[in-house]
Short mmCIF file of C-alpha atoms in Angstrom, two decimals:
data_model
loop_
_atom_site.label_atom_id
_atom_site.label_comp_id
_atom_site.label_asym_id
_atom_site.label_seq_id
_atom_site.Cartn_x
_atom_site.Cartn_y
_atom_site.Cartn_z
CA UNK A 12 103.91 89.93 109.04
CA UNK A 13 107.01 91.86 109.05
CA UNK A 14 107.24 90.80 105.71
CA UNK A 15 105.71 88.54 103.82
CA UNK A 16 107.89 88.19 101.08
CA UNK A 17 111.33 89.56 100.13
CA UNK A 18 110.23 92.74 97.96
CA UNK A 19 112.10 93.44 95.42
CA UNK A 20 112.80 97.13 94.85
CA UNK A 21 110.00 99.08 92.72
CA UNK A 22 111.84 101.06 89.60
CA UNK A 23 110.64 104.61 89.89
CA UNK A 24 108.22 105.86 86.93
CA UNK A 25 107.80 109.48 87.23
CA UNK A 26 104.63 110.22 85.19
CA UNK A 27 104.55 114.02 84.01
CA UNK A 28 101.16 116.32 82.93
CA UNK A 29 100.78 120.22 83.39
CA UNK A 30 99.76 121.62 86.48
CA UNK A 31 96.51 122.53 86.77
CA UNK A 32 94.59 122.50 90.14
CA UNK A 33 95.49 125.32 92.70
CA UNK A 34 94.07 122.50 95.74
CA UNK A 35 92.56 119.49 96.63
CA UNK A 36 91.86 117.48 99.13
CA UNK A 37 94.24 119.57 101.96
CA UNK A 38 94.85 118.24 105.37
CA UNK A 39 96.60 118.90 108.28
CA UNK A 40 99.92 118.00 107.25
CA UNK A 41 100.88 120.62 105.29
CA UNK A 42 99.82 123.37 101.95
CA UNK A 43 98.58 121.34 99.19
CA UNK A 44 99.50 120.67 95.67
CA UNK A 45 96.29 119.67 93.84
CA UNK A 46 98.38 119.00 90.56
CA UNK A 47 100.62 116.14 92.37
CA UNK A 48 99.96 113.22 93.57
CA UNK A 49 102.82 111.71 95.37
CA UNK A 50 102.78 107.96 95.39
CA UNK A 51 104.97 105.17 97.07
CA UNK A 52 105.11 101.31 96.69
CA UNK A 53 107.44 98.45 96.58
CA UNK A 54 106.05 96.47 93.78
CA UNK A 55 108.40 94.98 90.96
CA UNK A 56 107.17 96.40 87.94
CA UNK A 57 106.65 93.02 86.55
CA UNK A 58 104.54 91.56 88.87
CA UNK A 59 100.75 91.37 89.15
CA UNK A 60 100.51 94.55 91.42
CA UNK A 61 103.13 96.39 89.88
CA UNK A 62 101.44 96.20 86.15
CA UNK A 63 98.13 96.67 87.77
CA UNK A 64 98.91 100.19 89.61
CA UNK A 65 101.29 101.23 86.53
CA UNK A 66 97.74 100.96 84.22
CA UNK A 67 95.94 102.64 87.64
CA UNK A 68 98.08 105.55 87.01
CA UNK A 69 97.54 105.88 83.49
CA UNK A 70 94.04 105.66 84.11
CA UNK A 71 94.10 108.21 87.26
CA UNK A 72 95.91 110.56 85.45
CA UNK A 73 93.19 110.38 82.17
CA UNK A 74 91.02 111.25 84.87
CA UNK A 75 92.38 114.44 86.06
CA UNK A 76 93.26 116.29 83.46
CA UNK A 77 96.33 117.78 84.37
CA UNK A 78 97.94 116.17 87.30
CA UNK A 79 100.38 114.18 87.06
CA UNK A 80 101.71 111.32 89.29
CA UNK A 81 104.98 111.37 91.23
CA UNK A 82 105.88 107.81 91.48
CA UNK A 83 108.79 107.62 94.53
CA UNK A 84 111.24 104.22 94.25
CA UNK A 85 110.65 102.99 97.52
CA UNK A 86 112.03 99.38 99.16
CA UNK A 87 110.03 97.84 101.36
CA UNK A 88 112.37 97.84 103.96
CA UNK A 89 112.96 101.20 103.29
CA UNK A 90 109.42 102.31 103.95
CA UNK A 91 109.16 99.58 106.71
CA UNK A 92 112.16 101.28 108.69
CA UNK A 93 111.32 104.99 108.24
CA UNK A 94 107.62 105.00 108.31
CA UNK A 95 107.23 106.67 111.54
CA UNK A 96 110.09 109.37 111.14
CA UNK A 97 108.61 110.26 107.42
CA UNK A 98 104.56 110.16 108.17
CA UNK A 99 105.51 112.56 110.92
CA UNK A 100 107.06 114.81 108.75
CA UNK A 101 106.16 117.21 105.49
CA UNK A 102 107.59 114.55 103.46
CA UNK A 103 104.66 112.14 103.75
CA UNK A 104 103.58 110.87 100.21
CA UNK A 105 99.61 110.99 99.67
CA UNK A 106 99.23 107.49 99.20
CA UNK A 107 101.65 104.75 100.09
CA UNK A 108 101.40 101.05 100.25
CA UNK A 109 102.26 99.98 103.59
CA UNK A 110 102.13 96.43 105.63
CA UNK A 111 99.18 95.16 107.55
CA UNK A 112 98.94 94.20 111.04
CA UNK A 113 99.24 94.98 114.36
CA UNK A 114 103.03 95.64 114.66
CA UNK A 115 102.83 97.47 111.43
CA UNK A 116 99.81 99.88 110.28
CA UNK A 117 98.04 98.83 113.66
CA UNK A 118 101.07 100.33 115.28
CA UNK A 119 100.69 103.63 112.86
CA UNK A 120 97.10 104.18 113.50
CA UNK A 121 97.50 104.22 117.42
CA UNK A 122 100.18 106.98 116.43
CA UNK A 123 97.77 109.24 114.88
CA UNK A 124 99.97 108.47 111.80
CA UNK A 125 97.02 107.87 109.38
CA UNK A 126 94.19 109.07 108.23
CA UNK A 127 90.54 107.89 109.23
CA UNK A 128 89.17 106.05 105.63
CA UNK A 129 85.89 105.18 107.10
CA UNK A 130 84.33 108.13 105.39
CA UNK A 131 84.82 107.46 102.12
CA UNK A 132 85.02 103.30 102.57
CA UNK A 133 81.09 104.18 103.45
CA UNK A 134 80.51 106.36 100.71
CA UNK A 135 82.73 104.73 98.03
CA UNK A 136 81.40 100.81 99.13
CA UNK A 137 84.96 99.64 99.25
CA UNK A 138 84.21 97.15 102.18
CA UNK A 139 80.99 95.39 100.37
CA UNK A 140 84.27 94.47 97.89
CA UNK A 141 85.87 93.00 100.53
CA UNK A 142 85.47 89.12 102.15
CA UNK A 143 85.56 89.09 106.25
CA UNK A 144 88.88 88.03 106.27
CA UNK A 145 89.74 90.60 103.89
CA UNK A 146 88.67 93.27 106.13
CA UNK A 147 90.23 92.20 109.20
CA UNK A 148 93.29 93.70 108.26
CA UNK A 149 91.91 96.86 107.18
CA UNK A 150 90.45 98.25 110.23
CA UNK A 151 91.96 98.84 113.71
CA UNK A 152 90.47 99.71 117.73
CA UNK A 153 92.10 102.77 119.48
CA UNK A 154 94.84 100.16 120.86
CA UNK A 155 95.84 99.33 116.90
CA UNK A 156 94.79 96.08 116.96
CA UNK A 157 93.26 94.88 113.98
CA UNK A 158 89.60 93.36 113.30
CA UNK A 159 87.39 95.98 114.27
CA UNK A 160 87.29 99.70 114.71
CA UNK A 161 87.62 102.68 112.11
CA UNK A 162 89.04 101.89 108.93
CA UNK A 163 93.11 102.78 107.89
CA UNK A 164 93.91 101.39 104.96
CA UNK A 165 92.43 99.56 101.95
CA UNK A 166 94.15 96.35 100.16
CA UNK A 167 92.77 95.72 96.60
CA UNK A 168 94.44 92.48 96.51
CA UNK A 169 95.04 89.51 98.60
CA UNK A 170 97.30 86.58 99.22
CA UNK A 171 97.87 82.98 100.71
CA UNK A 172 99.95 80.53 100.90
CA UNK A 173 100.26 77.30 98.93
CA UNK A 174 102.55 73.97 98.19
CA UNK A 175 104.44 74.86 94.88
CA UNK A 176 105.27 71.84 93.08
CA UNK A 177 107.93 70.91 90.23
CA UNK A 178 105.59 68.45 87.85
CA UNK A 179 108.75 67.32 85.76
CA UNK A 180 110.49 66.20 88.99
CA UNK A 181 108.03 64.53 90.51
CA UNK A 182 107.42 62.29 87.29
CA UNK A 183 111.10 61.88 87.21
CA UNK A 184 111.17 60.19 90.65
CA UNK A 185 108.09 58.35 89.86
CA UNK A 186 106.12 60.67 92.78
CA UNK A 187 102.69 60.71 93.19
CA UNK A 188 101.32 64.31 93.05
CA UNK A 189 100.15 65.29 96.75
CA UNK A 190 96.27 65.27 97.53
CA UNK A 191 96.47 64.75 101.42
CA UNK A 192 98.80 65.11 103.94
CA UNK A 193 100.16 61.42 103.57
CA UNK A 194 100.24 62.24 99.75
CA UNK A 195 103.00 65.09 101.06
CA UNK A 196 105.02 63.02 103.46
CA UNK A 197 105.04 59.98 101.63
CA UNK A 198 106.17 62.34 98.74
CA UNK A 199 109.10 63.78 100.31
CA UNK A 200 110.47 60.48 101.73
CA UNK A 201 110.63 59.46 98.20
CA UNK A 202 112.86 62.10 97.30
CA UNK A 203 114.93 61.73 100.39
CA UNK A 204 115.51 58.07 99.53
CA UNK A 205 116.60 59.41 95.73
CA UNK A 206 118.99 61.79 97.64
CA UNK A 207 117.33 65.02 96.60
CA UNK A 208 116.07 67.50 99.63
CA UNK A 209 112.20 67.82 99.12
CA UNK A 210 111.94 71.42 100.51
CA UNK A 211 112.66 74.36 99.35
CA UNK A 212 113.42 76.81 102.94
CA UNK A 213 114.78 79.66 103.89
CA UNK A 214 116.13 79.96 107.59
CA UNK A 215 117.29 83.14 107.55
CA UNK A 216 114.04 85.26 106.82
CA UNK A 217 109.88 84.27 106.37
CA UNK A 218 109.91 80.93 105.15
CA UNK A 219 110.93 78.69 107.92
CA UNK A 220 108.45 80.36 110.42
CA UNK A 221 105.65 80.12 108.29
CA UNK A 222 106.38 75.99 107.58
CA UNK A 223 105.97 75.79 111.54
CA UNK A 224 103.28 78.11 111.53
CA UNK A 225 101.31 75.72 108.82
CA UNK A 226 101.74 72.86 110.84
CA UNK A 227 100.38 74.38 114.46
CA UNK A 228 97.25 75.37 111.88
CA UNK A 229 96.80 72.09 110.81
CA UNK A 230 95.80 71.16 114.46
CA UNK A 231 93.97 74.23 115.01
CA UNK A 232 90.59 76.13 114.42
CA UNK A 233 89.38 79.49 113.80
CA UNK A 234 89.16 80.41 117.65
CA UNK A 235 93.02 79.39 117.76
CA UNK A 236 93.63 81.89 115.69
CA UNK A 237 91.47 84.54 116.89
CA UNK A 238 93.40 84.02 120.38
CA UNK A 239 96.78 84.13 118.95
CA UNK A 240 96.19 87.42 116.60
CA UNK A 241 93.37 89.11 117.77
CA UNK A 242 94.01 88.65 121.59
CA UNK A 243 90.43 86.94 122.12
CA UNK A 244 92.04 84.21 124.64
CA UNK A 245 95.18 83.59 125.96
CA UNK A 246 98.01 82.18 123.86
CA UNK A 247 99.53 78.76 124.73
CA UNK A 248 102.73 77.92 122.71
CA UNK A 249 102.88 74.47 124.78
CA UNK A 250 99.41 73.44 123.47
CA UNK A 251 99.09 70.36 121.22
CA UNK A 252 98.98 72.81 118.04
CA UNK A 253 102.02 74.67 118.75
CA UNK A 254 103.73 71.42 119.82
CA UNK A 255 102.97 69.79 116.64
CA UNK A 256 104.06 72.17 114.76
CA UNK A 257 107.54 72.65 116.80
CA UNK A 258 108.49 68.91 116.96
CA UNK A 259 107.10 68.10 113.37
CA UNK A 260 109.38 70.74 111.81
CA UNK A 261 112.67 69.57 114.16
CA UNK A 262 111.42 65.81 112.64
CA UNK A 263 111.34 67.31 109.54
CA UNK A 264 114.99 68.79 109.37
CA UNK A 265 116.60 65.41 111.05
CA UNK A 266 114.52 63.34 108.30
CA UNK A 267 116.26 65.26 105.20
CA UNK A 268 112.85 66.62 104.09
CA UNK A 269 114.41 70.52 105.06
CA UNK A 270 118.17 71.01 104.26
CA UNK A 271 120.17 71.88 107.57
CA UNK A 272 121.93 74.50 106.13
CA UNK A 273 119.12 76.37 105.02
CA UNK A 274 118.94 77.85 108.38
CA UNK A 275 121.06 80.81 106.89
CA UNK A 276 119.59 81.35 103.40
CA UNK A 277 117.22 83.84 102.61
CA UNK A 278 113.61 83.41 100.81
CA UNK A 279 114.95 84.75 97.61
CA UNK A 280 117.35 82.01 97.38
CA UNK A 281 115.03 79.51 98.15
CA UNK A 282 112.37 81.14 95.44
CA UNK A 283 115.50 80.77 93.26
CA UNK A 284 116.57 77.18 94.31
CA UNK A 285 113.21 76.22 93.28
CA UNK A 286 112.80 77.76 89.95
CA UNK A 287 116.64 76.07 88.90
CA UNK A 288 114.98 72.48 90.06
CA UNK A 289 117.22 71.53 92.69
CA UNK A 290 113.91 71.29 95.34
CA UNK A 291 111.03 69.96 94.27
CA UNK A 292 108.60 71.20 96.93
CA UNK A 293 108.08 75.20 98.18
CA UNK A 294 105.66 76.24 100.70
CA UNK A 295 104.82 79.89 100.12
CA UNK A 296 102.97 82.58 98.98
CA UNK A 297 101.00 83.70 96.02
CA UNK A 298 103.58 86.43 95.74
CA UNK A 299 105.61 84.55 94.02
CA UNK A 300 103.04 83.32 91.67
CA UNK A 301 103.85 86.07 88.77
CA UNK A 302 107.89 85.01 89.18
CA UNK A 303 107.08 81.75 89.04
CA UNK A 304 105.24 81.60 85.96
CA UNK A 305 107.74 83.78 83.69
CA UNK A 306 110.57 82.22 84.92
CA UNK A 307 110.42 78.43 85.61
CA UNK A 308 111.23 76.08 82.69
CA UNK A 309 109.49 73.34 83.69
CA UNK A 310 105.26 72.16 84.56
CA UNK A 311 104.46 73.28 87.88
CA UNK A 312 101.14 72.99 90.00
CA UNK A 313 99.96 73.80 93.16
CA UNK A 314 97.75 72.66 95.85
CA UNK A 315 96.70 73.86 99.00
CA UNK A 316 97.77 72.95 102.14
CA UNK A 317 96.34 69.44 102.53
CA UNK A 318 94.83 68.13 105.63
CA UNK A 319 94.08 71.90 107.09
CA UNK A 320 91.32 74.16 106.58
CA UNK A 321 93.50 76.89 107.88
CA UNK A 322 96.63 78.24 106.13
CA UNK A 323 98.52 81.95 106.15
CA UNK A 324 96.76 84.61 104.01
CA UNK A 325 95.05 87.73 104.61
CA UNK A 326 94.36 90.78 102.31
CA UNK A 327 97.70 91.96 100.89
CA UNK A 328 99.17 94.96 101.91
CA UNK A 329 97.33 97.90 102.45
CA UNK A 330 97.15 101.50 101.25
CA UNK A 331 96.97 104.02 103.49
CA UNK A 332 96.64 107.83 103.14
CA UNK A 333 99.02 109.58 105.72
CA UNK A 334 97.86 112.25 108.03
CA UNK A 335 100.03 114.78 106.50
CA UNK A 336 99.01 114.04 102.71
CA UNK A 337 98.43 117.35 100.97
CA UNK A 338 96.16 115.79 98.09
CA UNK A 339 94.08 113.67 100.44
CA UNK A 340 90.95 113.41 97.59
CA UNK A 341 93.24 112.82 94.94
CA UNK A 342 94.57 109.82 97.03
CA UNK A 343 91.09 108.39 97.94
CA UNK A 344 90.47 108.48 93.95
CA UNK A 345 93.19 106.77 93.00
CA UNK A 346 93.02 103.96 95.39
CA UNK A 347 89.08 103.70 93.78
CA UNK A 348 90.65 103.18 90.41
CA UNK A 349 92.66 100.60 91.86
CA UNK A 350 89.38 98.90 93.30
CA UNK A 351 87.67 98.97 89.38
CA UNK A 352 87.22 95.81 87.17
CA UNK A 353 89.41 97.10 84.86
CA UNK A 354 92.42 96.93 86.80
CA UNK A 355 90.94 94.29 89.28
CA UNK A 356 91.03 92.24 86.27
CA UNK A 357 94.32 92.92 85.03
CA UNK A 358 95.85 92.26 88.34
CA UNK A 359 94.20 88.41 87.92
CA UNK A 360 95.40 87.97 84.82
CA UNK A 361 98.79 88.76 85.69
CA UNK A 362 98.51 86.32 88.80
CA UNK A 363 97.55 88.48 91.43
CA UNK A 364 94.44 87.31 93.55
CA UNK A 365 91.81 90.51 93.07
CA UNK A 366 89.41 90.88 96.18
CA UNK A 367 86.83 92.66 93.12
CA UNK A 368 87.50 91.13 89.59
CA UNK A 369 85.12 89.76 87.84
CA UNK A 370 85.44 85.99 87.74
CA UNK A 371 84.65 85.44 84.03
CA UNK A 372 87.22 88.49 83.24
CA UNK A 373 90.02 86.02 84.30
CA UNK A 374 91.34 83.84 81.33
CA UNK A 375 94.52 82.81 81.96
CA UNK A 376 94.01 78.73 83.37
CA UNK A 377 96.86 79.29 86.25
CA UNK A 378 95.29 82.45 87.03
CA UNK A 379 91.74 81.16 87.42
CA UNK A 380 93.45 78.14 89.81
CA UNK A 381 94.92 80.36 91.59
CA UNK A 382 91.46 82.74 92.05
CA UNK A 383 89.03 79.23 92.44
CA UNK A 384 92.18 78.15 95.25
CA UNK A 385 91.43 80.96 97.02
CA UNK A 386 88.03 81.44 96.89
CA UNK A 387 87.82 78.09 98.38
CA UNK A 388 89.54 78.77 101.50
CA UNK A 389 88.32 82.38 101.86
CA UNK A 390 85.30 80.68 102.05
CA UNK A 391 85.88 78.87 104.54
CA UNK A 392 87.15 81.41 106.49
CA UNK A 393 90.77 79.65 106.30
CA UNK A 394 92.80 82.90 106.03
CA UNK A 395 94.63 82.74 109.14
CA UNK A 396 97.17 85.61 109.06
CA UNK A 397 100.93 85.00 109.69
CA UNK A 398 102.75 84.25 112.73
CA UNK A 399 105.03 87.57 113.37
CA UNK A 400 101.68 89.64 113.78
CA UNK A 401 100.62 89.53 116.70
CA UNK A 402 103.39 91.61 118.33
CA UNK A 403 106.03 94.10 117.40
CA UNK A 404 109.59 92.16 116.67
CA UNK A 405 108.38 88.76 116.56
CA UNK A 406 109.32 87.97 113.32
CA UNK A 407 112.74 88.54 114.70
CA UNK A 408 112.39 86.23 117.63
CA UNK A 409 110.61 83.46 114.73
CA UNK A 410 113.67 83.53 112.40
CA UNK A 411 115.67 82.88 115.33
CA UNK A 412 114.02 80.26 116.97
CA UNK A 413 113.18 78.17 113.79
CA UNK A 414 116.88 78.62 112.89
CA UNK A 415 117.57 76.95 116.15
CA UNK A 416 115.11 73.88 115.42
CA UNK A 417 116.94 73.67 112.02
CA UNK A 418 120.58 73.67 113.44
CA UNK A 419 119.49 71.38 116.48
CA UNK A 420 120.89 74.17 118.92
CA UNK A 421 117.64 74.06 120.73
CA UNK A 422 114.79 71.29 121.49
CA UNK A 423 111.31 72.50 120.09
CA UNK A 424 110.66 72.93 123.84
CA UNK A 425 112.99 75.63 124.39
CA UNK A 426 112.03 77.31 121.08
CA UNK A 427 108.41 77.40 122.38
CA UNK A 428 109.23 78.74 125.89
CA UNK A 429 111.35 81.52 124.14
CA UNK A 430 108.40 82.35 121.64
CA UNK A 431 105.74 82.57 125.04
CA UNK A 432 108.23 84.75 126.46
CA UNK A 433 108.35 87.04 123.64
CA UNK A 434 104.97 86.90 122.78
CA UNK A 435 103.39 87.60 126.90
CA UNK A 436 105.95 91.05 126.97
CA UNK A 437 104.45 92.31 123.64
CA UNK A 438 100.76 91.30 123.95
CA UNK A 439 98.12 93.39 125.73
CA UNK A 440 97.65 91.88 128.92
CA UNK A 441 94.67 90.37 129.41
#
C-alpha cells in the first residue's frame, strides 16, 4: 500500500569508526567508499524494527572493522516522494528501506532503479527464510508486478492486520469479548446503545479503506485476491465481495458503529483515540503493536479477523539496494545480519513479527500471540495484501471514496463504479 501506517519520522544515529577499506562492492552508480555504508529508513527508534536495525548496526559494524554506518533521517513520505529523482542520482544510499508493491518497488524495478538480489538471495538462502506469501512481495516480472520474477528487495519482517480490543471497556459495558463475527457486531451494538462509538477510524488516510477492504475479504478466496493484485482475472468491484464490503461499511457508519466525522481524521489520531479509551474497538495493523503496548494504560487483546480466512498482511517493507549504491557487498551483508536469530529475535520480542526467529527465542506472552496469530493465518495462506496495490494512486482514489461512504455524499454504488474506473486505467489490460 501507499502506506501502511503513518510512519513516524526515524531520529538520525550517525554511527562513526575509522576508515579503512579503499572499495567494496562498486557498481554502476558511482566511485565507491568501502568504509561507508550509507543507510536509510523510517523506523521510530522505539519500535520493534527500529531497535532491531539499531543492534544490526552495532553488530554490522563489529563485523567490519573499520566502517562505519551513516544512518540518514529519512520520513517515509519523504523517501516515498523522491525515490525516483534520488535512486537516479549519485545520492542513492546503499541500502534503504522502501515500500512493497506494484505501485511502489514494482514501479522502481521496471525503472531499472534497483539492483537484481537474486544472486545473493540464492547464495545467502534468504528466500528458504521466507513463507510464500512472504515472498510475493519480494520479487517482480519485467512489467513490475509482483509474485514472480527476479528478486528486488528483501523484508526481514512482516505484518497483518488484527481487531485491537480495550479489555477494561468491554468489562465495563458488560461486552462479551469477540470470537466470531456475530461476537463483533453484537459487540458494537452494545456500545452504540451505551452511547460510546465502537470504532476507532480514520477517514482521512489507511484505515477506512482497509475496514472495507476486510469486509470484501470476508466473502472472498485466495483466487479473489490473486485477480485483484496479481492481475490473474479480471477485477469486478460490483461482485458480491466488493458489494458487501461497500454497503456493510455505509451500514456501518449510519448504525453509529464508525463515527461520521472520522471521515477527516488521520490514522494517528485514531491510534491515539484508542490508546486514551474513548473507542473501544481498532482494526489495524501489527505496526502499532510496539505503541500499543508501552503506551496504553489499560488490558488489551486481540483477535483476528473473525469469520475470514483472509485479512491484509504481507511481508513488511522491503530493503532494497539501489542501482547506484557504491558499497553494494557491504549492503547485501548488512541486510544478512538483519536476517540472523539474533536480531530476528529481538525484533519479536519487541513486537515485531520476524519471518526467521526462532520460536522458543520469543518470551514476551503478547509477543508470542502476536507470532502464533500470525503463523496461523500465514498458514493458511490468509495474507491478502492491501487494497491501494494493485495500481499507482489508488490509495488516493480509496481515501476518497470511503470518505464519501462515511459522509453519505455517495451510495456504495457510485463509490464502486469510481474505484472500477480507477482501477481498469491503471491495470495492465488483459
Amino acid at each position: 500500500m501507499l502506506t501502511a501506517r503513518r510512519r513516524v519520522v526515524a531520529t538520525a544515529a550517525v554511527l562513526t569508526g575509522s576508515l579503512l577499506l579503499a572499495s567494496c562492492g562498486g557498481s554502476d552508480g558511482g566511485s565507491s567508499d568501502g568504509g561507508t555504508l550509507r543507510l536509510w529508513h523510517y523506523e521510530g527508534p522505539d519500535s520493534a524494527m527500529g531497535a532491531a536495525w539499531n543492534e544490526a548496526i552495532k553488530e554490522f559494524e563489529a563485523q567490519h572493522p573499520g566502517v562505519k554506518v551513516k544512518f540518514e533521517e529519512k520520513g517515509f513520505e519523504q523517501i516515498q516522494k523522491t525515490a525516483p529523482m534520488v535512486l537516479n542520482s549519485s545520492d542513492a544510499p546503499d541500502v534503504m528501506e522502501y515500500n512493497k508493491g506494484n505501485a511502489t518497488a514494482g514501479l522502481l524495478s521496471k525503472q531499472g532503479l534497483l539492483t537484481d538480489l537474486t544472486p545473493e538471495v540464492t547464495k545467502r538462502g534468504w528466500d528458504k527464510e521466507l513463507s510464500a506469501g512472504v515472498k510475493t512481495t519480494s520479487q517482480y516480472d519485467t512489467d513490475g508486478v509482483m509474485g514472480s520474477g527476479k528478486w528486488y528487495g528483501i523484508p526481514n519482517y512482516a505484518e497483518y492486520t488484527m481487531v485491537f480490543y480495550n479489555r477494561d471497556l468491554f468489562k465495563k459495558y458488560g461486552v462479551a469479548e469477540p470470537k466470531t463475527f456475530d461476537d463483533l457486531t453484537a459487540a458494537m451494538d452494545k456500545f452504540v446503545a451505551e452511547g460510546v462509538t465502537p470504532l476507532a477510524n480514520a477517514g482521512a488516510e489507511y484505515m477506512a479503506q482497509q475496514y472495507l477492504y476486510q469486509l470484501a475479504l470476508s466473502k472472498a478466496d485466495r483466487s479473489w485476491v490473486d485477480s485483484y493484485e496479481l492481475y490473474q482475472g479480471r477485477t469486478d468491484f460490483h461482485d458480491a465481495a466488493w458489494t458487501y464490503g461497500a454497503t456493510t461499511f455505509a451500514d456501518w457508519v449510519k448504525k453509529g458503529y464508525i463515527s461520521k466525522t472520522s471521515s477527516g481524521t488521520k490514522a494517528e489520531d485514531a491510534g491515539v483515540a484508542f490508546i486514551q479509551g474513548k473507542n473501544p474497538i481498532l482494526f489495524s495493523g501489527s505496526w502499532w503493536y510496539g505503541r500499543f503496548t508501552a503506551e496504553n494504560k489499560f488490558d488489551w487483546g486481540t483477535v483476528l479477523w473473525p469469520g475470514s480466512d483472509l485479512t491484509l498482511g504481507s511481508g513488511g517493507n522491503l530493503w532494497v539496494v539501489p542501482r547506484g549504491a557504491r558499497n553494494k557487498e557491504l549492503a547485501y551483508d548488512f541486510i544478512d545480519i538483519t536476517m540472523s536469530k539474533k536480531i530476528q529475535n529481538l525484533l519479536g520480542n519487541k513486537g515485531g513479527v520476524p519471518v526467521a526467529a526462532d520460536p522458543s527465542a520469543i518470551t514476551d506472552p503478547r509477543a508470542k500471540t502476536l507470532i502464533a496469530d500470525f503463523n496461523t493465518l500465514s498458514g493458511r495462506d490468509g495474507l491478502a495484501f492491501y487494497p491501494d496495490w494493485p495500481v499507482p494512486g489508488f490509495y488516493d482514489v480509496l481515501v476518497s471514496e470511503t470518505q464519501k461512504l462515511i459522509t453519505g455524499s455517495a451510495t456504495p454504488d457510485a463509490c464502486l463504479d469510481a474505484l472500477q474506473k480507477a482501477y481498469d486505467k491503471g491495470a495492465p489490460k488483459q
